[in-house]
PDB file of C-alpha atoms in Angstrom:
ATOM      1  CA  UNK A   1      84.974 -63.588 -51.070  1.00  0.00           C
ATOM      2  CA  UNK A   2      86.408 -64.142 -54.583  1.00  0.00           C
ATOM      3  CA  UNK A   3      85.289 -67.108 -56.840  1.00  0.00           C
ATOM      4  CA  UNK A   4      86.912 -68.453 -59.792  1.00  0.00           C
ATOM      5  CA  UNK A   5      85.809 -71.117 -62.256  1.00  0.00           C
ATOM      6  CA  UNK A   6      88.158 -73.983 -63.030  1.00  0.00           C
ATOM      7  CA  UNK A   7      89.305 -74.290 -66.615  1.00  0.00           C
ATOM      8  CA  UNK A   8      91.202 -77.411 -66.336  1.00  0.00           C
ATOM      9  CA  UNK A   9      91.594 -80.193 -63.650  1.00  0.00           C
ATOM     10  CA  UNK A  10      94.626 -82.123 -64.088  1.00  0.00           C
ATOM     11  CA  UNK A  11      94.721 -85.339 -61.623  1.00  0.00           C
ATOM     12  CA  UNK A  12      97.844 -87.036 -60.898  1.00  0.00           C
ATOM     13  CA  UNK A  13      98.331 -89.910 -63.609  1.00  0.00           C
ATOM     14  CA  UNK A  14      99.320 -92.425 -60.852  1.00  0.00           C
ATOM     15  CA  UNK A  15      96.300 -91.631 -58.846  1.00  0.00           C
ATOM     16  CA  UNK A  16      94.551 -94.574 -57.281  1.00  0.00           C
ATOM     17  CA  UNK A  17      91.061 -94.122 -55.736  1.00  0.00           C
ATOM     18  CA  UNK A  18      91.044 -97.359 -53.755  1.00  0.00           C
ATOM     19  CA  UNK A  19      94.240 -96.509 -52.080  1.00  0.00           C
ATOM     20  CA  UNK A  20      94.394 -93.147 -52.492  1.00  0.00           C
ATOM     21  CA  UNK A  21      98.073 -92.898 -53.651  1.00  0.00           C
ATOM     22  CA  UNK A  22      99.234 -89.861 -55.467  1.00  0.00           C
ATOM     23  CA  UNK A  23      96.289 -88.046 -54.080  1.00  0.00           C
ATOM     24  CA  UNK A  24      96.874 -84.554 -55.680  1.00  0.00           C
ATOM     25  CA  UNK A  25      95.727 -82.599 -58.719  1.00  0.00           C
ATOM     26  CA  UNK A  26      96.584 -79.102 -60.292  1.00  0.00           C
ATOM     27  CA  UNK A  27      93.828 -76.773 -61.019  1.00  0.00           C
ATOM     28  CA  UNK A  28      94.091 -74.149 -63.788  1.00  0.00           C
ATOM     29  CA  UNK A  29      91.674 -71.273 -63.311  1.00  0.00           C
ATOM     30  CA  UNK A  30      89.609 -69.280 -65.864  1.00  0.00           C
ATOM     31  CA  UNK A  31      90.934 -66.089 -64.366  1.00  0.00           C
ATOM     32  CA  UNK A  32      94.206 -65.163 -62.416  1.00  0.00           C
ATOM     33  CA  UNK A  33      93.784 -64.286 -58.811  1.00  0.00           C
ATOM     34  CA  UNK A  34      95.570 -61.278 -57.582  1.00  0.00           C
ATOM     35  CA  UNK A  35      97.521 -61.523 -54.150  1.00  0.00           C
ATOM     36  CA  UNK A  36      96.207 -59.234 -51.319  1.00  0.00           C
ATOM     37  CA  UNK A  37      95.887 -59.391 -47.473  1.00  0.00           C
ATOM     38  CA  UNK A  38      93.493 -62.191 -47.789  1.00  0.00           C
ATOM     39  CA  UNK A  39      95.154 -64.054 -50.791  1.00  0.00           C
ATOM     40  CA  UNK A  40      98.813 -65.212 -50.405  1.00  0.00           C
ATOM     41  CA  UNK A  41     101.083 -67.571 -52.450  1.00  0.00           C
ATOM     42  CA  UNK A  42     102.195 -70.566 -50.654  1.00  0.00           C
ATOM     43  CA  UNK A  43     105.717 -70.819 -49.762  1.00  0.00           C
ATOM     44  CA  UNK A  44     107.418 -74.007 -51.361  1.00  0.00           C
ATOM     45  CA  UNK A  45     110.651 -75.438 -50.214  1.00  0.00           C
ATOM     46  CA  UNK A  46     113.778 -75.549 -52.047  1.00  0.00           C
ATOM     47  CA  UNK A  47     113.910 -78.705 -54.197  1.00  0.00           C
ATOM     48  CA  UNK A  48     116.990 -79.955 -52.596  1.00  0.00           C
ATOM     49  CA  UNK A  49     115.222 -80.331 -49.192  1.00  0.00           C
ATOM     50  CA  UNK A  50     115.253 -83.829 -47.911  1.00  0.00           C
ATOM     51  CA  UNK A  51     111.990 -84.366 -46.100  1.00  0.00           C
ATOM     52  CA  UNK A  52     113.737 -87.363 -44.223  1.00  0.00           C
ATOM     53  CA  UNK A  53     116.021 -84.736 -42.281  1.00  0.00           C
ATOM     54  CA  UNK A  54     112.819 -82.686 -40.921  1.00  0.00           C
ATOM     55  CA  UNK A  55     111.164 -83.266 -37.629  1.00  0.00           C
ATOM     56  CA  UNK A  56     108.188 -80.795 -37.840  1.00  0.00           C
ATOM     57  CA  UNK A  57     105.693 -79.504 -40.690  1.00  0.00           C
ATOM     58  CA  UNK A  58     102.671 -77.526 -41.053  1.00  0.00           C
ATOM     59  CA  UNK A  59      99.307 -78.997 -42.241  1.00  0.00           C
ATOM     60  CA  UNK A  60      96.086 -77.291 -43.249  1.00  0.00           C
ATOM     61  CA  UNK A  61      92.554 -78.056 -44.225  1.00  0.00           C
ATOM     62  CA  UNK A  62      89.010 -77.448 -43.859  1.00  0.00           C
ATOM     63  CA  UNK A  63      88.295 -80.742 -41.871  1.00  0.00           C
ATOM     64  CA  UNK A  64      86.415 -81.388 -38.867  1.00  0.00           C
ATOM     65  CA  UNK A  65      88.213 -79.653 -35.819  1.00  0.00           C
ATOM     66  CA  UNK A  66      87.135 -82.596 -33.073  1.00  0.00           C
ATOM     67  CA  UNK A  67      86.388 -85.819 -33.323  1.00  0.00           C
ATOM     68  CA  UNK A  68      82.873 -86.907 -34.239  1.00  0.00           C
ATOM     69  CA  UNK A  69      82.085 -83.318 -35.302  1.00  0.00           C
ATOM     70  CA  UNK A  70      80.688 -84.712 -38.663  1.00  0.00           C
ATOM     71  CA  UNK A  71      81.075 -81.596 -40.780  1.00  0.00           C
ATOM     72  CA  UNK A  72      83.983 -79.612 -41.658  1.00  0.00           C
ATOM     73  CA  UNK A  73      84.891 -76.012 -40.621  1.00  0.00           C
ATOM     74  CA  UNK A  74      84.177 -73.033 -42.756  1.00  0.00           C
ATOM     75  CA  UNK A  75      87.752 -71.585 -41.757  1.00  0.00           C
ATOM     76  CA  UNK A  76      91.012 -72.979 -43.229  1.00  0.00           C
ATOM     77  CA  UNK A  77      92.875 -74.393 -40.203  1.00  0.00           C
ATOM     78  CA  UNK A  78      96.710 -74.850 -39.740  1.00  0.00           C
ATOM     79  CA  UNK A  79      98.590 -76.947 -37.167  1.00  0.00           C
ATOM     80  CA  UNK A  80     102.408 -77.638 -36.210  1.00  0.00           C
ATOM     81  CA  UNK A  81     102.826 -81.280 -36.403  1.00  0.00           C
ATOM     82  CA  UNK A  82     105.687 -83.642 -35.866  1.00  0.00           C
ATOM     83  CA  UNK A  83     106.562 -86.070 -38.584  1.00  0.00           C
ATOM     84  CA  UNK A  84     106.422 -89.509 -37.391  1.00  0.00           C
ATOM     85  CA  UNK A  85     108.321 -92.509 -38.312  1.00  0.00           C
ATOM     86  CA  UNK A  86     106.360 -94.672 -40.921  1.00  0.00           C
ATOM     87  CA  UNK A  87     107.206 -98.019 -39.097  1.00  0.00           C
ATOM     88  CA  UNK A  88     105.555 -96.530 -35.825  1.00  0.00           C
ATOM     89  CA  UNK A  89     102.793 -95.406 -37.928  1.00  0.00           C
ATOM     90  CA  UNK A  90     102.211 -98.839 -39.302  1.00  0.00           C
ATOM     91  CA  UNK A  91     102.400-100.621 -35.903  1.00  0.00           C
ATOM     92  CA  UNK A  92      99.380-102.699 -34.586  1.00  0.00           C
ATOM     93  CA  UNK A  93      98.398 -99.798 -32.210  1.00  0.00           C
ATOM     94  CA  UNK A  94      98.259 -97.136 -34.986  1.00  0.00           C
ATOM     95  CA  UNK A  95      97.728 -97.841 -38.726  1.00  0.00           C
ATOM     96  CA  UNK A  96      98.209-101.558 -39.015  1.00  0.00           C
ATOM     97  CA  UNK A  97     100.471-101.262 -42.382  1.00  0.00           C
ATOM     98  CA  UNK A  98      98.025 -98.643 -43.926  1.00  0.00           C
ATOM     99  CA  UNK A  99     100.917 -96.137 -44.607  1.00  0.00           C
ATOM    100  CA  UNK A 100     102.623 -96.573 -47.837  1.00  0.00           C
ATOM    101  CA  UNK A 101     106.306 -95.693 -48.417  1.00  0.00           C
ATOM    102  CA  UNK A 102     105.265 -92.544 -50.469  1.00  0.00           C
ATOM    103  CA  UNK A 103     103.082 -91.287 -47.599  1.00  0.00           C
ATOM    104  CA  UNK A 104     104.180 -88.919 -44.650  1.00  0.00           C
ATOM    105  CA  UNK A 105     102.871 -89.647 -41.287  1.00  0.00           C
ATOM    106  CA  UNK A 106     102.312 -86.531 -39.140  1.00  0.00           C
ATOM    107  CA  UNK A 107     100.556 -85.598 -36.175  1.00  0.00           C
ATOM    108  CA  UNK A 108     101.273 -85.792 -32.407  1.00  0.00           C
ATOM    109  CA  UNK A 109     102.032 -89.250 -30.796  1.00  0.00           C
ATOM    110  CA  UNK A 110      99.512 -88.484 -28.038  1.00  0.00           C
ATOM    111  CA  UNK A 111      96.955 -87.483 -30.467  1.00  0.00           C
ATOM    112  CA  UNK A 112      94.897 -84.443 -30.640  1.00  0.00           C
ATOM    113  CA  UNK A 113      96.414 -82.600 -33.464  1.00  0.00           C
ATOM    114  CA  UNK A 114      96.493 -84.439 -36.914  1.00  0.00           C
ATOM    115  CA  UNK A 115      94.835 -84.908 -40.266  1.00  0.00           C
ATOM    116  CA  UNK A 116      93.666 -88.305 -39.754  1.00  0.00           C
ATOM    117  CA  UNK A 117      90.142 -89.522 -40.325  1.00  0.00           C
ATOM    118  CA  UNK A 118      88.658 -87.431 -37.448  1.00  0.00           C
ATOM    119  CA  UNK A 119      85.996 -86.382 -39.756  1.00  0.00           C
ATOM    120  CA  UNK A 120      85.618 -85.584 -43.207  1.00  0.00           C
ATOM    121  CA  UNK A 121      87.987 -83.171 -45.121  1.00  0.00           C
ATOM    122  CA  UNK A 122      91.387 -83.442 -44.140  1.00  0.00           C
ATOM    123  CA  UNK A 123      92.728 -86.883 -44.988  1.00  0.00           C
ATOM    124  CA  UNK A 124      95.403 -86.331 -47.422  1.00  0.00           C
ATOM    125  CA  UNK A 125      95.849 -82.757 -46.234  1.00  0.00           C
ATOM    126  CA  UNK A 126      98.906 -80.988 -47.500  1.00  0.00           C
ATOM    127  CA  UNK A 127     101.995 -80.612 -45.356  1.00  0.00           C
ATOM    128  CA  UNK A 128     104.232 -77.468 -45.805  1.00  0.00           C
TER     129      UNK A 128
END
């Protein structure tokens, strides 16, 4: 296990605690981290990629792995999920208008694999 101290935390200037809009931050560490078999760089897409043209993505996080589990897992989880149309996500049977235009809605329409309020930890999980 390698631990690092955070030198600086930069929260997005448009972050809204109530709506969770712009829920992202950058961490500057006191010491560099060296890549190894256990520490790898995240692969980022080309800046010209249009997310609206994608059908799938990967999500990751340490949140609960079953509904009602109550506590997060201690291992980073990853899942391949479908990108779902925002209008469908905002329907009365799903999120009733809670998904904003700047959000992605991803999971499986039949449920079971997502980052949605299953338990603490993964709401607003990164999509890669």
